[in-house]
Amino acid sequence: MKMGFEIHIQLNTQQKLFCGCNPGEIDTKTVSFGRKLRVSSSEMGEIDPAAAFEIKKGRSITYVSGDRTSCLVEADEEPPHNPNSEAIKSAIIISNLFSAGIVDEIHFMRKIVVDGSNTSGFQRTAIVGMDGRFVYVENVIGISTICLEEDAGRLVEKGENGPVYNLDRLGVPLLEITTEPVEADAATGEKIAAGIGRTLKLTGLFARGLGTIRQDVNVSVGNYGVVEVKGVQKLEQIRKVLEFEEKRQNWLVEVSRILNERKIREADFDAEIVNLTDLLRASNSQTIQRLLSDQNALALKAPGFSGLFAKEPVPDSRLGLDLADLCKLFGFKGIVHSDEISKYGIENQILNDMSRRLDLHENDGFILIFGDGERTSRCLEMARLRLKQSLNGPPSETRMATDKGATRFLRPRPGASRMYPETDIITILVSDEMKASYRVEMKSWESAVDDIADKYNIPHQVAEQLLDSDYLEWFTEAAVTFKSIPSTVIASVVLQTFEELRKDGIQANKVALFDILNLVSKGSIAKEAIPDVLRESLSQAISVESVIKRRGLSSISQEELKKIVASILKDSRRENVQKEKIYGVIMGRVMKQVRGKIDGMLVDQEVKRQIEEEFRSN
Amino acid sequence: MVQQIKPGQFVQLEYNGRLLEGLVMPRSLYEDEKHITLKLKNGYNIGLDSGKVRLVKVVEYETPAQPIEEKSYNEIGNGPRVLIMGTGGTIASKVDYRTGAVKPAFSAKEIVDMVPEIGNIASISIKTIMNELSENMKPENWSVMSNEVYKAFNSGYRGIVIAHGTDTMHYSASAVSFAIENPPGPVVFVGSQRSSDRPSSDSAINLQGAVTFAAKSNSSGVFVAMHAGLDDNLVAVHRGTRVRKNHTSRRDAFESVNDSPFAYIDIEKGTVKQENETTPQGKIKLMPNFLAKASIFKFHPGISESLANAVFGGDLLSIIIEGTGLGHVSREVFPHIRSAITEGKFVGMTSQCIWGSVGMTVYETGRDLMAMGVVPLGDMLSETALVKSMWALGNGLDLGSVMPLNLRGEIATRRPVEK
Ligand SMILES: [Zn+2]
């Protein structure tokens, strides 16, 4: 398959790109306000039909502005300030790093974005470097552009009445690094992306933390449409996404072959939208009545699609799901399609009438939605287009990566970006001196790993994971602050505990990490308690101290431990536990009582000591 | 070779051993001539040192399309007849993404195409009466506006909307307020704080607000309709003599000073919320002349004697002082004021506090100034007082008696507690 990467990585400047706000500050209060965007009707639909429809309906976008993290600039109430010079410098450094040609003048452009994520209705972006290269083992991957751009607002909720964005992320400087397309397999793809990501991280110019690096992956098979997958935040996702897309797209190639075999032509897709409300009202199916409510049931014939909606070569890759996602853009909860109509318990007579009204023949399918008004017809027209596209294999579209490495339909791929000059910002001269001197001394990845492994006395493998992770800075700071705690313990918290929490949607927090390490270093709680306490603290947003109080976790002395082990051992004598099992049984019971209150190593030693004594004396 | 690269050419260039293709763009006035701007196929512009590029070939020439200036008066839309006058800048515009050029709308049809909502509020005509940037507006331009407004009312328009750059819009609104007595309907100035070429522009909502007021309100007078607050729904309508641009960039920069906004327009509902009514007290009367022999003197600590001398001893016939607090200046300025008044010049007092009225009987300084013949102008805005005195001079009125009088709502005897 062919793939290309667009890597967006956040620069760690003190201020945003076009104003003096620092996104890392904590807001003390917020205000919100509503706005509408206008895009002239001639270009509506070319950008994003669903978003354009939302705008045409006049749905308003709500913005939340915090007093510290955003100002009048992000609210689009003040012109942008001069671009942050640190950010310009970093963009030049990275362009040099990839041996790119650097422009003599940086011209910021306005790239039209109609989803509301930018208050202005456009994103400011500029090319700094072009036509560079990244050398990976023996391959050279072309870097087509290095752009300096502003991040968008943070979507807080999708909302019935329009999206809500927080402005704290808006205007944060990002570098966008775009590679040329390369022919590769999924494993190689992951290595390329990882290689570029690692190189960038080593420069020290970028922020760390979840969401500070995002990859868009462009994938295509054969000569079919390029699919842009957005929102790949973790490196491990890339390989899965690539594998998923290869299988999904190959299945769509197969779909087009089947449709052609079934002699389906473009003209077959022009059937009228059919109203099935009266037929379905007569059904005794409760599910159908609930879906129908007081709305209309409108259906579109899908010629030749019988059996093609439900089949999935990999989980979550079925065409029916794509069509449902498409309809969600217009506010529908989902669709009903012919491959699963049997599930709804509709009477055969009604099913036959539906078929007749839709003029279905062998192999034909249909899709059905419940709703009224313009959005219903617009939605079905877009669905019709998607069905028709199936004749020609996988279409160009934008998809969103899921946590599990699958992808879901997001929107049709827009045409070329709509861009025009950002006249509020002067062009920035890049002198030959700047080009020559803005460089960074880089050590190799291996030596960076060695350095960390040596400095903190941890295995190389762990050091490498730390370098790859979002939490290297937290780790190093903690390791220096809490010298009494072994570095491996801290590493395991940021690598394993945080990762497990992330999978459950719980966000890591530096304050909680330092609070708990502080208690461990003072001996107030045992290190074994860290995962559970952190989970409770972070998931319920209460302090580490309160969790410990609530749980009654406070440490016990070695004397107390001795007594507990002795008493448990005494109790188990009556049970006649086999000799070879005794350690496991006793250890389990003791830990149940003392977990988190004393170091597990001490428990292990004490249990072994007392068991040996017991059997020696017998 | 290098000299052959010209704007409008689609070229292939060699730059540092790399081959680049793109459209050569015109440079703006503020950009140097050492560089060229190239629009790449991906839509981005980049700047290249023209000394470092080598022209490989010109792929094709673009012939720049000439904008067609359709000055159409044809009416479009349904409802009361509203005339939109253009004075410069753009009311509505769209972007040509191929070249990045912003194309303004000229005809009624183009404007209604871009802001279709107004076609449902009124029957729209459009007329471009001048083409001036807001900061370049002069009293002569106010005369042209006033004459055009008079003509438009006489040819049966119900309301008039004047699109204007925002910087001096409140001066123009004030000027037309004085020049037209008893307009039979509303004259509404409108502008935008975010240019109309961007999706977030306030121009469409402001225009809807202005057209709604011009088409639906029965009030006689000159107003300014602009965004109220941060939200994109409410437009405030201010009296032309009471309004001031109080912020450099916010959408809600225009505020009524010493007065509540005259009305609010709810854009979504299309409704006008208005507590007071102004009805014409007689036939429409035009007094469109302005004499620019007036100025504002802003007093400050450490004011230069020579400046005071130039202002009060020059050829100005009316000087509006922006005094401190309730209307004061330091004693060093007294002799200059005294001699100006002796020469028959008008000297009026406003306050640089912006909010509140002058009160010249409270302190000795104020009483001394009044004794000299300085005329207190109540809570009139200094900008309004300036425009009013140019108008009074232009139409041969006696400033001493006209200036303190409330003619167009510019002076009030009471100020509400709530700002
Ligand atoms: Zn800011």
PDB file of N, CA and C in Angstrom, chain A residues 91-164:
ATOM      1  N   ALA A  91      10.912  26.406  13.665  1.00  0.00           N
ATOM      2  CA  ALA A  91      10.514  25.911  12.341  1.00  0.00           C
ATOM      3  C   ALA A  91      11.722  25.885  11.403  1.00  0.00           C
ATOM      4  N   ILE A  92      12.583  26.884  11.539  1.00  0.00           N
ATOM      5  CA  ILE A  92      13.789  26.923  10.693  1.00  0.00           C
ATOM      6  C   ILE A  92      14.762  25.815  11.107  1.00  0.00           C
ATOM      7  N   ILE A  93      14.887  25.615  12.428  1.00  0.00           N
ATOM      8  CA  ILE A  93      15.771  24.540  12.916  1.00  0.00           C
ATOM      9  C   ILE A  93      15.326  23.192  12.356  1.00  0.00           C
ATOM     10  N   ILE A  94      14.018  22.946  12.437  1.00  0.00           N
ATOM     11  CA  ILE A  94      13.515  21.649  11.965  1.00  0.00           C
ATOM     12  C   ILE A  94      13.672  21.526  10.444  1.00  0.00           C
ATOM     13  N   SER A  95      13.490  22.634   9.734  1.00  0.00           N
ATOM     14  CA  SER A  95      13.697  22.591   8.283  1.00  0.00           C
ATOM     15  C   SER A  95      15.146  22.226   7.976  1.00  0.00           C
ATOM     16  N   ASN A  96      16.065  22.811   8.725  1.00  0.00           N
ATOM     17  CA  ASN A  96      17.474  22.454   8.548  1.00  0.00           C
ATOM     18  C   ASN A  96      17.726  20.987   8.880  1.00  0.00           C
ATOM     19  N   LEU A  97      17.068  20.538   9.958  1.00  0.00           N
ATOM     20  CA  LEU A  97      17.243  19.157  10.398  1.00  0.00           C
ATOM     21  C   LEU A  97      16.903  18.176   9.280  1.00  0.00           C
ATOM     22  N   PHE A  98      15.859  18.513   8.512  1.00  0.00           N
ATOM     23  CA  PHE A  98      15.441  17.632   7.420  1.00  0.00           C
ATOM     24  C   PHE A  98      16.018  18.089   6.076  1.00  0.00           C
ATOM     25  N   SER A  99      17.075  18.906   6.126  1.00  0.00           N
ATOM     26  CA  SER A  99      17.729  19.403   4.900  1.00  0.00           C
ATOM     27  C   SER A  99      16.728  19.975   3.905  1.00  0.00           C
ATOM     28  N   ALA A 100      15.764  20.688   4.401  1.00  0.00           N
ATOM     29  CA  ALA A 100      14.747  21.263   3.514  1.00  0.00           C
ATOM     30  C   ALA A 100      15.231  22.603   2.978  1.00  0.00           C
ATOM     31  N   GLY A 101      14.674  22.995   1.838  1.00  0.00           N
ATOM     32  CA  GLY A 101      14.926  24.333   1.323  1.00  0.00           C
ATOM     33  C   GLY A 101      14.076  25.310   2.127  1.00  0.00           C
ATOM     34  N   ILE A 102      14.707  26.364   2.635  1.00  0.00           N
ATOM     35  CA  ILE A 102      13.982  27.297   3.490  1.00  0.00           C
ATOM     36  C   ILE A 102      13.604  28.528   2.679  1.00  0.00           C
ATOM     37  N   VAL A 103      12.379  28.973   2.824  1.00  0.00           N
ATOM     38  CA  VAL A 103      11.916  30.133   2.049  1.00  0.00           C
ATOM     39  C   VAL A 103      12.662  31.393   2.517  1.00  0.00           C
ATOM     40  N   ASP A 104      12.704  32.408   1.670  1.00  0.00           N
ATOM     41  CA  ASP A 104      13.349  33.663   2.053  1.00  0.00           C
ATOM     42  C   ASP A 104      12.373  34.582   2.773  1.00  0.00           C
ATOM     43  N   GLU A 105      11.101  34.358   2.546  1.00  0.00           N
ATOM     44  CA  GLU A 105      10.066  35.115   3.245  1.00  0.00           C
ATOM     45  C   GLU A 105       8.965  34.147   3.647  1.00  0.00           C
ATOM     46  N   ILE A 106       8.535  34.267   4.895  1.00  0.00           N
ATOM     47  CA  ILE A 106       7.430  33.425   5.353  1.00  0.00           C
ATOM     48  C   ILE A 106       6.133  34.213   5.168  1.00  0.00           C
ATOM     49  N   HIS A 107       5.207  33.637   4.412  1.00  0.00           N
ATOM     50  CA  HIS A 107       3.905  34.276   4.192  1.00  0.00           C
ATOM     51  C   HIS A 107       2.833  33.457   4.894  1.00  0.00           C
ATOM     52  N   PHE A 108       2.180  34.016   5.898  1.00  0.00           N
ATOM     53  CA  PHE A 108       1.084  33.285   6.525  1.00  0.00           C
ATOM     54  C   PHE A 108      -0.154  33.334   5.639  1.00  0.00           C
ATOM     55  N   MET A 109      -0.825  32.190   5.583  1.00  0.00           N
ATOM     56  CA  MET A 109      -2.028  32.064   4.760  1.00  0.00           C
ATOM     57  C   MET A 109      -3.224  31.786   5.661  1.00  0.00           C
ATOM     58  N   ARG A 110      -4.417  32.039   5.130  1.00  0.00           N
ATOM     59  CA  ARG A 110      -5.643  31.638   5.815  1.00  0.00           C
ATOM     60  C   ARG A 110      -6.180  30.405   5.099  1.00  0.00           C
ATOM     61  N   LYS A 111      -6.265  29.309   5.834  1.00  0.00           N
ATOM     62  CA  LYS A 111      -6.823  28.086   5.252  1.00  0.00           C
ATOM     63  C   LYS A 111      -8.242  27.924   5.805  1.00  0.00           C
ATOM     64  N   ILE A 112      -9.205  27.978   4.929  1.00  0.00           N
ATOM     65  CA  ILE A 112     -10.612  27.952   5.368  1.00  0.00           C
ATOM     66  C   ILE A 112     -10.939  26.657   6.118  1.00  0.00           C
ATOM     67  N   VAL A 113     -11.510  26.799   7.308  1.00  0.00           N
ATOM     68  CA  VAL A 113     -11.929  25.669   8.131  1.00  0.00           C
ATOM     69  C   VAL A 113     -13.344  25.987   8.597  1.00  0.00           C
ATOM     70  N   VAL A 114     -14.325  25.195   8.177  1.00  0.00           N
ATOM     71  CA  VAL A 114     -15.699  25.614   8.460  1.00  0.00           C
ATOM     72  C   VAL A 114     -16.357  24.866   9.610  1.00  0.00           C
ATOM     73  N   ASP A 115     -15.616  23.997  10.303  1.00  0.00           N
ATOM     74  CA  ASP A 115     -16.279  23.234  11.367  1.00  0.00           C
ATOM     75  C   ASP A 115     -16.406  24.047  12.658  1.00  0.00           C
ATOM     76  N   GLY A 116     -15.908  25.251  12.672  1.00  0.00           N
ATOM     77  CA  GLY A 116     -16.052  26.098  13.860  1.00  0.00           C
ATOM     78  C   GLY A 116     -14.884  26.002  14.817  1.00  0.00           C
ATOM     79  N   SER A 117     -13.925  25.119  14.530  1.00  0.00           N
ATOM     80  CA  SER A 117     -12.817  24.936  15.470  1.00  0.00           C
ATOM     81  C   SER A 117     -11.900  26.158  15.525  1.00  0.00           C
ATOM     82  N   ASN A 118     -11.989  27.031  14.540  1.00  0.00           N
ATOM     83  CA  ASN A 118     -11.258  28.300  14.586  1.00  0.00           C
ATOM     84  C   ASN A 118     -12.276  29.437  14.588  1.00  0.00           C
ATOM     85  N   THR A 119     -12.153  30.338  15.548  1.00  0.00           N
ATOM     86  CA  THR A 119     -13.120  31.441  15.633  1.00  0.00           C
ATOM     87  C   THR A 119     -13.148  32.275  14.353  1.00  0.00           C
ATOM     88  N   SER A 120     -12.007  32.370  13.692  1.00  0.00           N
ATOM     89  CA  SER A 120     -11.932  33.213  12.500  1.00  0.00           C
ATOM     90  C   SER A 120     -12.561  32.544  11.281  1.00  0.00           C
ATOM     91  N   GLY A 121     -12.720  31.233  11.342  1.00  0.00           N
ATOM     92  CA  GLY A 121     -13.192  30.504  10.165  1.00  0.00           C
ATOM     93  C   GLY A 121     -12.049  30.035   9.281  1.00  0.00           C
ATOM     94  N   PHE A 122     -10.826  30.325   9.715  1.00  0.00           N
ATOM     95  CA  PHE A 122      -9.675  29.803   8.982  1.00  0.00           C
ATOM     96  C   PHE A 122      -8.555  29.503   9.959  1.00  0.00           C
ATOM     97  N   GLN A 123      -7.611  28.686   9.468  1.00  0.00           N
ATOM     98  CA  GLN A 123      -6.421  28.384  10.245  1.00  0.00           C
ATOM     99  C   GLN A 123      -5.255  29.121   9.613  1.00  0.00           C
ATOM    100  N   ARG A 124      -4.422  29.744  10.429  1.00  0.00           N
ATOM    101  CA  ARG A 124      -3.259  30.454   9.892  1.00  0.00           C
ATOM    102  C   ARG A 124      -2.098  29.476   9.766  1.00  0.00           C
ATOM    103  N   THR A 125      -1.500  29.442   8.603  1.00  0.00           N
ATOM    104  CA  THR A 125      -0.452  28.464   8.337  1.00  0.00           C
ATOM    105  C   THR A 125       0.536  29.014   7.318  1.00  0.00           C
ATOM    106  N   ALA A 126       1.792  28.627   7.429  1.00  0.00           N
ATOM    107  CA  ALA A 126       2.813  29.132   6.509  1.00  0.00           C
ATOM    108  C   ALA A 126       3.827  28.047   6.214  1.00  0.00           C
ATOM    109  N   ILE A 127       4.294  28.021   4.981  1.00  0.00           N
ATOM    110  CA  ILE A 127       5.393  27.113   4.629  1.00  0.00           C
ATOM    111  C   ILE A 127       6.709  27.757   5.058  1.00  0.00           C
ATOM    112  N   VAL A 128       7.521  26.985   5.772  1.00  0.00           N
ATOM    113  CA  VAL A 128       8.851  27.470   6.138  1.00  0.00           C
ATOM    114  C   VAL A 128       9.909  26.692   5.346  1.00  0.00           C
ATOM    115  N   GLY A 129       9.746  25.387   5.275  1.00  0.00           N
ATOM    116  CA  GLY A 129      10.704  24.563   4.536  1.00  0.00           C
ATOM    117  C   GLY A 129       9.993  23.661   3.536  1.00  0.00           C
ATOM    118  N   MET A 130      10.727  23.307   2.484  1.00  0.00           N
ATOM    119  CA  MET A 130      10.142  22.471   1.439  1.00  0.00           C
ATOM    120  C   MET A 130      11.175  21.478   0.960  1.00  0.00           C
ATOM    121  N   ASP A 131      10.688  20.364   0.442  1.00  0.00           N
ATOM    122  CA  ASP A 131      11.537  19.450  -0.290  1.00  0.00           C
ATOM    123  C   ASP A 131      12.758  19.020   0.536  1.00  0.00           C
ATOM    124  N   GLY A 132      12.495  18.456   1.702  1.00  0.00           N
ATOM    125  CA  GLY A 132      13.576  17.955   2.537  1.00  0.00           C
ATOM    126  C   GLY A 132      13.610  16.441   2.492  1.00  0.00           C
ATOM    127  N   ARG A 133      14.389  15.849   3.380  1.00  0.00           N
ATOM    128  CA  ARG A 133      14.415  14.383   3.398  1.00  0.00           C
ATOM    129  C   ARG A 133      14.700  13.870   4.806  1.00  0.00           C
ATOM    130  N   PHE A 134      14.211  12.667   5.024  1.00  0.00           N
ATOM    131  CA  PHE A 134      14.456  11.995   6.290  1.00  0.00           C
ATOM    132  C   PHE A 134      15.096  10.664   5.943  1.00  0.00           C
ATOM    133  N   VAL A 135      16.277  10.436   6.495  1.00  0.00           N
ATOM    134  CA  VAL A 135      16.982   9.215   6.155  1.00  0.00           C
ATOM    135  C   VAL A 135      16.647   8.173   7.215  1.00  0.00           C
ATOM    136  N   TYR A 136      16.061   7.093   6.746  1.00  0.00           N
ATOM    137  CA  TYR A 136      15.639   6.056   7.666  1.00  0.00           C
ATOM    138  C   TYR A 136      16.304   4.754   7.246  1.00  0.00           C
ATOM    139  N   VAL A 137      17.163   4.217   8.110  1.00  0.00           N
ATOM    140  CA  VAL A 137      18.010   3.084   7.791  1.00  0.00           C
ATOM    141  C   VAL A 137      18.621   3.330   6.410  1.00  0.00           C
ATOM    142  N   GLU A 138      18.116   2.586   5.393  1.00  0.00           N
ATOM    143  CA  GLU A 138      18.730   2.844   4.102  1.00  0.00           C
ATOM    144  C   GLU A 138      17.792   3.560   3.156  1.00  0.00           C
ATOM    145  N   ASN A 139      16.620   3.859   3.640  1.00  0.00           N
ATOM    146  CA  ASN A 139      15.667   4.542   2.768  1.00  0.00           C
ATOM    147  C   ASN A 139      15.709   6.040   3.007  1.00  0.00           C
ATOM    148  N   VAL A 140      15.396   6.755   1.972  1.00  0.00           N
ATOM    149  CA  VAL A 140      15.262   8.198   2.106  1.00  0.00           C
ATOM    150  C   VAL A 140      13.794   8.534   1.863  1.00  0.00           C
ATOM    151  N   ILE A 141      13.174   9.130   2.863  1.00  0.00           N
ATOM    152  CA  ILE A 141      11.772   9.522   2.707  1.00  0.00           C
ATOM    153  C   ILE A 141      11.731  11.023   2.459  1.00  0.00           C
ATOM    154  N   GLY A 142      11.026  11.407   1.416  1.00  0.00           N
ATOM    155  CA  GLY A 142      10.942  12.831   1.097  1.00  0.00           C
ATOM    156  C   GLY A 142      10.048  13.563   2.088  1.00  0.00           C
ATOM    157  N   ILE A 143      10.466  14.764   2.470  1.00  0.00           N
ATOM    158  CA  ILE A 143       9.622  15.615   3.315  1.00  0.00           C
ATOM    159  C   ILE A 143       9.154  16.731   2.392  1.00  0.00           C
ATOM    160  N   SER A 144       7.870  16.745   2.053  1.00  0.00           N
ATOM    161  CA  SER A 144       7.463  17.736   1.058  1.00  0.00           C
ATOM    162  C   SER A 144       7.361  19.142   1.651  1.00  0.00           C
ATOM    163  N   THR A 145       6.759  19.271   2.836  1.00  0.00           N
ATOM    164  CA  THR A 145       6.678  20.620   3.421  1.00  0.00           C
ATOM    165  C   THR A 145       6.824  20.573   4.936  1.00  0.00           C
ATOM    166  N   ILE A 146       7.340  21.680   5.462  1.00  0.00           N
ATOM    167  CA  ILE A 146       7.360  21.909   6.907  1.00  0.00           C
ATOM    168  C   ILE A 146       6.632  23.229   7.112  1.00  0.00           C
ATOM    169  N   CYS A 147       5.475  23.144   7.755  1.00  0.00           N
ATOM    170  CA  CYS A 147       4.644  24.337   7.922  1.00  0.00           C
ATOM    171  C   CYS A 147       4.561  24.708   9.389  1.00  0.00           C
ATOM    172  N   LEU A 148       4.495  26.007   9.630  1.00  0.00           N
ATOM    173  CA  LEU A 148       4.243  26.514  10.979  1.00  0.00           C
ATOM    174  C   LEU A 148       2.791  26.945  11.000  1.00  0.00           C
ATOM    175  N   GLU A 149       2.015  26.411  11.936  1.00  0.00           N
ATOM    176  CA  GLU A 149       0.593  26.729  11.931  1.00  0.00           C
ATOM    177  C   GLU A 149       0.028  26.805  13.336  1.00  0.00           C
ATOM    178  N   GLU A 150      -1.178  27.321  13.446  1.00  0.00           N
ATOM    179  CA  GLU A 150      -1.809  27.423  14.764  1.00  0.00           C
ATOM    180  C   GLU A 150      -2.731  26.236  14.979  1.00  0.00           C
ATOM    181  N   ASP A 151      -2.767  25.757  16.207  1.00  0.00           N
ATOM    182  CA  ASP A 151      -3.676  24.674  16.557  1.00  0.00           C
ATOM    183  C   ASP A 151      -5.099  25.221  16.596  1.00  0.00           C
ATOM    184  N   ALA A 152      -6.066  24.306  16.519  1.00  0.00           N
ATOM    185  CA  ALA A 152      -7.478  24.699  16.527  1.00  0.00           C
ATOM    186  C   ALA A 152      -8.019  24.689  17.949  1.00  0.00           C
ATOM    187  N   GLY A 153      -9.232  25.150  18.114  1.00  0.00           N
ATOM    188  CA  GLY A 153      -9.903  25.081  19.410  1.00  0.00           C
ATOM    189  C   GLY A 153     -10.141  23.636  19.804  1.00  0.00           C
ATOM    190  N   ARG A 154     -10.359  23.408  21.111  1.00  0.00           N
ATOM    191  CA  ARG A 154     -10.542  22.047  21.621  1.00  0.00           C
ATOM    192  C   ARG A 154     -12.033  21.759  21.721  1.00  0.00           C
ATOM    193  N   LEU A 155     -12.469  20.729  21.009  1.00  0.00           N
ATOM    194  CA  LEU A 155     -13.887  20.377  21.022  1.00  0.00           C
ATOM    195  C   LEU A 155     -14.268  19.850  22.403  1.00  0.00           C
ATOM    196  N   VAL A 156     -15.192  20.520  23.057  1.00  0.00           N
ATOM    197  CA  VAL A 156     -15.606  20.108  24.396  1.00  0.00           C
ATOM    198  C   VAL A 156     -16.817  19.194  24.299  1.00  0.00           C
ATOM    199  N   GLU A 157     -17.769  19.583  23.467  1.00  0.00           N
ATOM    200  CA  GLU A 157     -18.898  18.693  23.223  1.00  0.00           C
ATOM    201  C   GLU A 157     -19.516  18.992  21.869  1.00  0.00           C
ATOM    202  N   LYS A 158     -20.175  17.970  21.317  1.00  0.00           N
ATOM    203  CA  LYS A 158     -20.762  18.167  19.997  1.00  0.00           C
ATOM    204  C   LYS A 158     -22.089  18.897  20.075  1.00  0.00           C
ATOM    205  N   GLY A 159     -22.792  18.711  21.178  1.00  0.00           N
ATOM    206  CA  GLY A 159     -23.979  19.519  21.456  1.00  0.00           C
ATOM    207  C   GLY A 159     -25.100  19.460  20.427  1.00  0.00           C
ATOM    208  N   GLU A 160     -26.333  19.356  20.918  1.00  0.00           N
ATOM    209  CA  GLU A 160     -27.513  19.346  20.055  1.00  0.00           C
ATOM    210  C   GLU A 160     -27.609  20.642  19.246  1.00  0.00           C
ATOM    211  N   ASN A 161     -27.247  21.742  19.890  1.00  0.00           N
ATOM    212  CA  ASN A 161     -27.421  23.045  19.243  1.00  0.00           C
ATOM    213  C   ASN A 161     -26.138  23.567  18.617  1.00  0.00           C
ATOM    214  N   GLY A 162     -25.220  22.681  18.361  1.00  0.00           N
ATOM    215  CA  GLY A 162     -23.970  23.116  17.754  1.00  0.00           C
ATOM    216  C   GLY A 162     -22.803  22.800  18.655  1.00  0.00           C
ATOM    217  N   PRO A 163     -21.604  22.749  18.058  1.00  0.00           N
ATOM    218  CA  PRO A 163     -20.432  22.345  18.830  1.00  0.00           C
ATOM    219  C   PRO A 163     -19.988  23.399  19.844  1.00  0.00           C
ATOM    220  N   VAL A 164     -19.298  22.915  20.887  1.00  0.00           N
ATOM    221  CA  VAL A 164     -18.722  23.810  21.887  1.00  0.00           C
ATOM    222  C   VAL A 164     -17.210  23.623  21.859  1.00  0.00           C
TER     223      VAL A 164
END
